[in-house]
Every structure is written in C-alpha cells, then in structure tokens.
Short mmCIF file of C-alpha atoms in Angstrom, two decimals:
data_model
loop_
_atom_site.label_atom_id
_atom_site.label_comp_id
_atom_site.label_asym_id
_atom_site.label_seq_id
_atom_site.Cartn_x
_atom_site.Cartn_y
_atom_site.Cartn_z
CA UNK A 1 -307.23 7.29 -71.63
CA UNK A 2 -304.73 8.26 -68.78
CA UNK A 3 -305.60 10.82 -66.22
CA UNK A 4 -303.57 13.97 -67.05
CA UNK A 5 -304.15 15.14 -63.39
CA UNK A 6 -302.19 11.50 -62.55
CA UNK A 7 -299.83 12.43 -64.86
CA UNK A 8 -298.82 15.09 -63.40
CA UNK A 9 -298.27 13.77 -59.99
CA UNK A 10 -295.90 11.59 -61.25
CA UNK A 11 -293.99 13.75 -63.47
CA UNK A 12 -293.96 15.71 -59.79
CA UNK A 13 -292.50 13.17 -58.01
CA UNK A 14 -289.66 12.34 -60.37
CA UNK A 15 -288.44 16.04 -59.85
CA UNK A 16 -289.29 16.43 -56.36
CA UNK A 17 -288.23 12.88 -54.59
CA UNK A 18 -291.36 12.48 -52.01
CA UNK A 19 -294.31 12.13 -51.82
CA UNK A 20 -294.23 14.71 -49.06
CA UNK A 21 -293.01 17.46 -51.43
CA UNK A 22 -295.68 16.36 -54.40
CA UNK A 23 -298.47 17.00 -51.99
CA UNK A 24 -297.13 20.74 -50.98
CA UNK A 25 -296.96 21.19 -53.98
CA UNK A 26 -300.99 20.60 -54.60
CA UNK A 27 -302.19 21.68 -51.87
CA UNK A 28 -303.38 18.05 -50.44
CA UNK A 29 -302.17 15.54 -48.55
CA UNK A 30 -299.96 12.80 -49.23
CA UNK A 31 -302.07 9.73 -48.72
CA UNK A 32 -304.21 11.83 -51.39
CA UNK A 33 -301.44 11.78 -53.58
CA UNK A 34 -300.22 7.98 -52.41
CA UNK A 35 -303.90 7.56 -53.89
CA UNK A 36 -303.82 8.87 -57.07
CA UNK A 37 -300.43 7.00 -58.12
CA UNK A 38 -301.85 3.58 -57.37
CA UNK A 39 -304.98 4.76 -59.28
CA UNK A 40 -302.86 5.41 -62.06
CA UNK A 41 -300.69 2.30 -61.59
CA UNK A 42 -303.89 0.38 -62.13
CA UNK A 43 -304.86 2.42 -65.04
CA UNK A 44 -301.90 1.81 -66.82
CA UNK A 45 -301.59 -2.01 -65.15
CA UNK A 46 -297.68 -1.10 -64.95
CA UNK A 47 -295.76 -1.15 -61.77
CA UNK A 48 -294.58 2.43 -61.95
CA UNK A 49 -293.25 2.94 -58.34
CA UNK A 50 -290.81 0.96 -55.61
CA UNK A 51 -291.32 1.56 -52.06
CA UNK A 52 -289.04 0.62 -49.82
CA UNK A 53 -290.10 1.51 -46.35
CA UNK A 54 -291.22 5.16 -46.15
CA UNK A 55 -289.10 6.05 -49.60
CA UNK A 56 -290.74 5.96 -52.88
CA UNK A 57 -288.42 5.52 -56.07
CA UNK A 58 -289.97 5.40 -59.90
CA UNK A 59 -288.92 2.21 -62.01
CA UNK A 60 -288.07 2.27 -65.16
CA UNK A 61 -291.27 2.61 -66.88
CA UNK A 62 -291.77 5.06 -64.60
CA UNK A 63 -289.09 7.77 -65.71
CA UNK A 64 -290.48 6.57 -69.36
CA UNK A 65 -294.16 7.70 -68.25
CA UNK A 66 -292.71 10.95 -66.75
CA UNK A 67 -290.94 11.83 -69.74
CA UNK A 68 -293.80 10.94 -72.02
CA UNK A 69 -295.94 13.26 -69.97
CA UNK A 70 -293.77 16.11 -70.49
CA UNK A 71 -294.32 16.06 -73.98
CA UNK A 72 -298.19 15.52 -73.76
CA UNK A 73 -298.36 18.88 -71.15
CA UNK A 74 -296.52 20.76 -74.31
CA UNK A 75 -298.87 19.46 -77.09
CA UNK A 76 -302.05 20.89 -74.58
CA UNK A 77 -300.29 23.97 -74.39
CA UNK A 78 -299.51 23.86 -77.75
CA UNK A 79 -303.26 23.27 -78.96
CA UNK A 80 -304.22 26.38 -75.98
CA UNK A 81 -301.62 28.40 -78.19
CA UNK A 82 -303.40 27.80 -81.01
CA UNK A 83 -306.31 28.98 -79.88
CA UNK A 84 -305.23 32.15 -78.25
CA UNK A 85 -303.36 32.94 -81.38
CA UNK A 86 -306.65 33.43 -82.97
CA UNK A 87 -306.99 36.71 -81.26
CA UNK A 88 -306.30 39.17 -82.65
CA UNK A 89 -304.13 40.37 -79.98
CA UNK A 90 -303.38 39.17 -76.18
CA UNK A 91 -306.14 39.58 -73.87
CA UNK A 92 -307.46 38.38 -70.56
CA UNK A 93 -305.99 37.30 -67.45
CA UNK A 94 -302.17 37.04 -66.95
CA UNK A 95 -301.26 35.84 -63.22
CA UNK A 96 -297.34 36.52 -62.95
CA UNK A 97 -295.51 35.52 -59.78
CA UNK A 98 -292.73 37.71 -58.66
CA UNK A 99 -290.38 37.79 -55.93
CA UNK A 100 -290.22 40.86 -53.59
CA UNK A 101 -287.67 43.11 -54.31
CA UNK A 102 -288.65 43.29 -58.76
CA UNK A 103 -292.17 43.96 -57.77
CA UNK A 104 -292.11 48.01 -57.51
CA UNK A 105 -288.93 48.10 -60.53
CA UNK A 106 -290.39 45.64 -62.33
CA UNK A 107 -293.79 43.90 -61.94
CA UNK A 108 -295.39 47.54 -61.36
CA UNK A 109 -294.52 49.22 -64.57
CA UNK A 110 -294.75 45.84 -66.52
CA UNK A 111 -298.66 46.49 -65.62
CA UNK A 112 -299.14 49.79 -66.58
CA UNK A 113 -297.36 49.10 -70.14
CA UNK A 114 -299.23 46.18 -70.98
CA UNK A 115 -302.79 46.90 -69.57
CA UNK A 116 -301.93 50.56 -71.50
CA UNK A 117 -300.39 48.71 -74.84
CA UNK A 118 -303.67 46.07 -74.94
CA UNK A 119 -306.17 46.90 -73.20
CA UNK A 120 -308.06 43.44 -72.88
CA UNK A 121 -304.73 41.96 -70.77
CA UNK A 122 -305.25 42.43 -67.34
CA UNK A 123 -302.29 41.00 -64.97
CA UNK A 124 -302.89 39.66 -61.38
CA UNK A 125 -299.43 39.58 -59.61
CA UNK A 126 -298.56 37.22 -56.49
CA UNK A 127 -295.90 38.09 -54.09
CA UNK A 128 -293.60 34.45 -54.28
CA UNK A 129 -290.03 33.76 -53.80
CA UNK A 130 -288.08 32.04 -56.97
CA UNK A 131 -289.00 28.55 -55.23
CA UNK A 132 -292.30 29.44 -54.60
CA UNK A 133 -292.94 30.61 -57.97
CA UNK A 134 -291.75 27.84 -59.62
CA UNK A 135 -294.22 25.80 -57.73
CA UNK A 136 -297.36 28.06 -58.50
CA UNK A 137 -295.96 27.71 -62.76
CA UNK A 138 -296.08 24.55 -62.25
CA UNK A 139 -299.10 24.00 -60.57
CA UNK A 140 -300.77 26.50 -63.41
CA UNK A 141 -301.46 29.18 -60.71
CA UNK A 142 -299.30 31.60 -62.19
CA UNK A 143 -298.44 31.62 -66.09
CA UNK A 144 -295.36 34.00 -65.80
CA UNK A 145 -293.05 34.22 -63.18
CA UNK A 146 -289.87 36.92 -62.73
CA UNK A 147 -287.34 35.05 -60.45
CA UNK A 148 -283.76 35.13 -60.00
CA UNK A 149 -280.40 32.87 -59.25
CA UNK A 150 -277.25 34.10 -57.73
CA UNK A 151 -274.56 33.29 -59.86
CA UNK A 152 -272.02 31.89 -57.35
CA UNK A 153 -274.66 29.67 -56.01
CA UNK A 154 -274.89 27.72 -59.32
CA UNK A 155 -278.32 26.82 -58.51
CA UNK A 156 -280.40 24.51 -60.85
CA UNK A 157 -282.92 25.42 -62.90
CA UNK A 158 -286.26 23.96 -61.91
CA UNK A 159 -287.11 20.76 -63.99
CA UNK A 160 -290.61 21.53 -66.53
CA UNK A 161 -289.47 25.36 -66.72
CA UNK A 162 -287.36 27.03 -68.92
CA UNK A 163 -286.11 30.36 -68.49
CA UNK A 164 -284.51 33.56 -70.13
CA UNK A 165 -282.36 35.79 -68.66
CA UNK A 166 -283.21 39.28 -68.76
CA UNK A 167 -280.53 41.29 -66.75
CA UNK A 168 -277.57 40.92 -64.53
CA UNK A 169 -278.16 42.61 -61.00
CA UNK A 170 -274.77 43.06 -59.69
CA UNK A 171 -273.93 42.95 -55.64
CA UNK A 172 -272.93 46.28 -54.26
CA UNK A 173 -271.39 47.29 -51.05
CA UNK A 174 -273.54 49.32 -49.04
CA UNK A 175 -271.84 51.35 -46.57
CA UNK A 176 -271.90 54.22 -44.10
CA UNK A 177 -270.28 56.89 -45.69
CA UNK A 178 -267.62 57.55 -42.96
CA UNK A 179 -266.35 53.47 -43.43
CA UNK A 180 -262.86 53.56 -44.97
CA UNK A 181 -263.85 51.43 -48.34
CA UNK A 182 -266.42 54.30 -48.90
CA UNK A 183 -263.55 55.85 -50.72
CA UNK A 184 -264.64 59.22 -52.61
CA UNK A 185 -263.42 58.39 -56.17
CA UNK A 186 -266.08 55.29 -55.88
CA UNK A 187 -263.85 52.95 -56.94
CA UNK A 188 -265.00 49.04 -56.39
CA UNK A 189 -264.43 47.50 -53.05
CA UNK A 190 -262.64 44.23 -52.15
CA UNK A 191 -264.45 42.38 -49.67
CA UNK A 192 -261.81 41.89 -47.62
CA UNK A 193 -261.82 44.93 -46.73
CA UNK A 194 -265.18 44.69 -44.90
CA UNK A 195 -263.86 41.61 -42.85
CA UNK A 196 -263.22 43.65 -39.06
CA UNK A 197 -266.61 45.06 -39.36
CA UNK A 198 -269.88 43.77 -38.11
CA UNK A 199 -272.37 43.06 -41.05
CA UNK A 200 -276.18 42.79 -41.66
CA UNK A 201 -276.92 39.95 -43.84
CA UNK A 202 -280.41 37.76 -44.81
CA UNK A 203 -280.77 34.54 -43.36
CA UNK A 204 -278.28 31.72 -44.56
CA UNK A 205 -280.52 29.88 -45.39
CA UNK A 206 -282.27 32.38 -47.95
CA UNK A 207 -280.63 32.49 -51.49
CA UNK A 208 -279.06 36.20 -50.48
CA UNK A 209 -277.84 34.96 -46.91
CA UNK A 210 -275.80 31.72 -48.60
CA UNK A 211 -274.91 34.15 -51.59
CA UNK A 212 -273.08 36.94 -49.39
CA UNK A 213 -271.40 34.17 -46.99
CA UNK A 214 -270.21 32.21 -50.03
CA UNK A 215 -268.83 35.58 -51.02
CA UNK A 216 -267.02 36.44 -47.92
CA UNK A 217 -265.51 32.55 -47.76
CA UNK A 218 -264.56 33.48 -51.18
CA UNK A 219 -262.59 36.33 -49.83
CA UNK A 220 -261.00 33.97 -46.89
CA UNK A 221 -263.23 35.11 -44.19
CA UNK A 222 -266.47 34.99 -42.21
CA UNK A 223 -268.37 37.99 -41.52
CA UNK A 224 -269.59 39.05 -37.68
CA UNK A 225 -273.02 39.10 -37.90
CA UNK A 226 -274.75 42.08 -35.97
CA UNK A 227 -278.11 41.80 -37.20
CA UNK A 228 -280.28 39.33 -39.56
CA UNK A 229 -283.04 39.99 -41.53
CA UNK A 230 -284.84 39.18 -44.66
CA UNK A 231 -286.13 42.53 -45.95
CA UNK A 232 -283.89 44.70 -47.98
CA UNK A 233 -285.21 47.77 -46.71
CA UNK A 234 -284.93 46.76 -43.20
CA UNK A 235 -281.34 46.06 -43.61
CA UNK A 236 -280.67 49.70 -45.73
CA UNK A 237 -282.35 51.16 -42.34
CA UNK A 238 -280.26 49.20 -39.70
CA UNK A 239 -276.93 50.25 -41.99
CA UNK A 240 -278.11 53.87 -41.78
CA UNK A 241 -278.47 53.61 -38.03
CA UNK A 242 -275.53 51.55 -36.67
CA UNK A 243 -272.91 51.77 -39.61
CA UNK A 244 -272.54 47.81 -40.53
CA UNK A 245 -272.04 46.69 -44.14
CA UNK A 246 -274.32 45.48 -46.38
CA UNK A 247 -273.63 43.66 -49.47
CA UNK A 248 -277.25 43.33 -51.48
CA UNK A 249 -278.46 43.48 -55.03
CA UNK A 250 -278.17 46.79 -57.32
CA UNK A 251 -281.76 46.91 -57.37
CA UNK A 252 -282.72 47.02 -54.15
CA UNK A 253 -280.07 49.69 -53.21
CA UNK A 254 -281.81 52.39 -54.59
CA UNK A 255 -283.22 55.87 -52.46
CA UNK A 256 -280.70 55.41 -50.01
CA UNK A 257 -280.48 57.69 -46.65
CA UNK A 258 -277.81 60.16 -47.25
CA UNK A 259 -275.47 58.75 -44.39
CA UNK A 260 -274.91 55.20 -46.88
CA UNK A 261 -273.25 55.16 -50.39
CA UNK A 262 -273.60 52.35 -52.56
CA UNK A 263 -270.29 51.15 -54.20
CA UNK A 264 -269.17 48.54 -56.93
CA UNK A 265 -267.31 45.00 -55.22
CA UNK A 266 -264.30 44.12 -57.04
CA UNK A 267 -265.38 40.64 -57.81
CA UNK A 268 -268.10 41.68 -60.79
CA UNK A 269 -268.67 37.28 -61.03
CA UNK A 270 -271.01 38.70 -57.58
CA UNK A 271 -274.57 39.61 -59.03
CA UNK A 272 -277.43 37.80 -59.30
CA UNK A 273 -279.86 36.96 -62.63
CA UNK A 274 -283.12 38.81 -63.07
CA UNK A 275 -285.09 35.83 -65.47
CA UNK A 276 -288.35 35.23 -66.52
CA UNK A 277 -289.68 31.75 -66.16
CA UNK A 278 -292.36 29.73 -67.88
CA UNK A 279 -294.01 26.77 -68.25
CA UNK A 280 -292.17 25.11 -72.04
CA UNK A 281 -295.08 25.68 -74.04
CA UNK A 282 -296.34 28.85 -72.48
CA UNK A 283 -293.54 30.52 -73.93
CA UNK A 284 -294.88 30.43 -77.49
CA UNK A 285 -298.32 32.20 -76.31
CA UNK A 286 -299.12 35.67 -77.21
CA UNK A 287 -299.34 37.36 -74.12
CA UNK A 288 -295.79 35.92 -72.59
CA UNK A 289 -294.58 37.19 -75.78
CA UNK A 290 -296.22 40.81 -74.90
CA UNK A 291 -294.56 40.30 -71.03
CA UNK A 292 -291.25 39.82 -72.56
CA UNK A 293 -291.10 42.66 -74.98
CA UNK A 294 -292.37 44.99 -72.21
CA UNK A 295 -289.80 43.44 -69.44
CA UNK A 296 -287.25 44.26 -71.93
CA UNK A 297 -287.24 47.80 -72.14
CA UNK A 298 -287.24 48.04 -68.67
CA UNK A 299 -284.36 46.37 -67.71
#
C-alpha cells in the first residue's frame, strides 16, 4: 500500500517545481522531503524523479503517479463526504482562510449566519493572503478559503483547487475631493487623468501593486510614487492627508474621511474576483455547501 502522506509530496512537487517550495509548504525541511520521495521511490521500485544537479524533474511515471494521486485524494474526500452527509445537518469545525480586506465584509457576518443558521458549525478563520491560502487548503489546514485574482493579471488558478466566483470587486479612484477628476456629477475617471499626480500604491510585488501599475501602463504611463504601503486603510489615511490618488478595490473603499470621494474608472475590465476556493472533493460536503449559500447573500 503506498503512503498517501508520499503521495502527496509528489503531487506537490509536480505543481510547485522544488523541492524547496514542497517543504514550505509542510512545514519541514527539504532533505525531509528529499527523504520521503526516495522512500516512496523504493516503495513503488519506480524511478519517479531526475536530478540533475540541484534541480529535480518528475519522469514520466512520475506525472502518471501524480495524476493518479489526485484522483485517490478525491475518493478519501469522497468517502469523508459520505460520512458527514449522515448528519443530519453540518456541524463542527470549519477553518476558512481569508485574505485581509473580506474579513470584516465578509468572513465576519459569514460567522454569525452560519453559527446562528446551525448551531453545531463553529468556524475558525485565519488571516492568509490568496497564495497563502491556497497553501493551508492544500495542506488541509483550512477547508474553505475566500481569495481573489485581479482580472488584468490573468493569474492561474492554483493546481488541486477549484474555485467559484462569487462577485466582481471593481477598482475605484480614490481621490481628494478638490482633484480635478473628482468631478461632481461622479462620472467614471480615465486614468490618464491621474498621470501628473503623485500616487499611493501597494507594493509591486503584491497582487494590488502589479494590478494598479499594469493599469496605469495600460493607460501609457507610470505613476510617481509618493508613498507605498500594503494596508488599505493606511493608504485611505495618507490620501486624506496629502491629496495623492489611490486606485483600490470597491470593498475596501468604504467609511471614507469626508475630504476623499470614491469614483468609478472608465476601464470597468479593472476589478478584481471575490472567489471561494476548495479542495475538489470538499466542495460536495455539507458544510461548504452551507458557506456558499450564506456567502451568497452577502455579496
């Protein structure tokens, strides 16, 4: 019988290229990892792996044992879903991952509905980043996760999830209300427009920093950074304060100060997707089937 645990380091390493990454991913280190797939080379007395130097590639019977597994990880979720079906309705613990910005719109309220709606459900939610939360799905630390992609970004979906889309979040422009796009009748602003003025933007290298820079390109230009940061709220504050642009989700431009005004960009393609992400075979259990009902009436 082959070690599911094995298994599952492979299946890891196909989607994630190194060993390096495999062992982040678990929380150990990569000689333990190194470890386990020449344990499970021997188990299956199949050369499963190349190395060439420091690089590790599957073979060919590798990718067949990686896509086997997938299917074997679905038929133990499948035979848990069986199981839990039994109940008469969904209880115990649901851990859902969910990045910052959905927690107090979303993740909050999603708790009070479904610990009100059945009672035996009680959900543990983890702070985590789309990346992140893919990783704790797939490690079986979280069974839910709310994440979301920017849509000019085009970024992949993470291999051994599937996902549903649950809302578009547009981008909005988030300016002082003395800038000259804050025009009175609200209508949408070109981007353009914002291109002599200093902005605030997240990190480029965060999914919202190579968003609104892919945006401006877009636009033919690069926007003068004045300030950086990561936190939403942070960057509402410095706008208040100094005047700069901000171009950030709907979502988070909510209770603004009354010196900003949000306002619509012309280019509605801008927005990013609000999904909900789940391991394939979770998505059949009872209480991800509660989660989704209740996520959809609030969005």
């Amino acid at each position: 019988m082959l070690d599911v645990r094995r298994l599952i380091l492979l299946r890891d390493l196909a989607a994630h290229g190194t060993v390096t990454a495999v062992a982040e991913l678990h929380g150990v280190t990569p000689s333990a990892v190194s470890q386990q797939l020449r344990l499970l080379e021997e188990e299956t007395r199949t050369r499963l792996l190349e190395r060439t130097g420091r690089a590790v590639h599957l073979t060919a019977a590798g990718h067949r044992l990686t896509s086997d597994t997938e299917k074997v990880l679905a038929a133990l979720e499948q035979a848990q879903n069986h199981l839990d079906s039994e109940a008469a309705e969904p209880a115990g613990p649901l851990h859902l991952a969910c990045f910052p910005s959905a927690i107090a719109p979303l993740a909050a309220p999603l708790t009070t509905a479904l610990e009100r709606t059945h009672p035996g459900l009680r959900v543990h939610i983890t702070e985590a980043e789309p990346e992140a939360a893919a990783r704790l799905l797939l490690q079986r630390h979280a069974d839910v996760a709310l994440i979301y992609r920017y849509t000019n970004l085009a970024t992949p979906p993470t291999p051994g999830l599937k996902t549903q889309v649950l809302h578009v979040d547009p981008l909005v422009a988030v300016l002082h209300r003395d800038h000259a796009a804050a025009r009175a009748d609200g209508s949408p602003v070109e981007l353009r427009e914002l291109a002599d003025s200093p902005w605030i933007t997240a990190p480029a290298h965060t999914a919202c920093g190579a968003a609104v820079l892919q945006a401006c390109r877009t636009a033919g230009f690069t926007p003068r950074i004045r300030h950086t940061c990561s936190d939403f709220a942070a960057m509402i504050a410095l706008a208040a304060n100094g005047g700069h642009p901000v171009l950030i989700p709907r979502m988070a431009a909510t209770h603004l100060p009354p010196a900003l005004t949000a306002r619509p960009v012309a280019d509605d393609r801008l927005a990013r997707t609000i999904e909900i992400a789940a391991r394939p075979g979770a998505t059949h259990e009872p209480t991800f089937a509660a989660c989704l009902a209740a996520l959809r009436t609030l969005t």
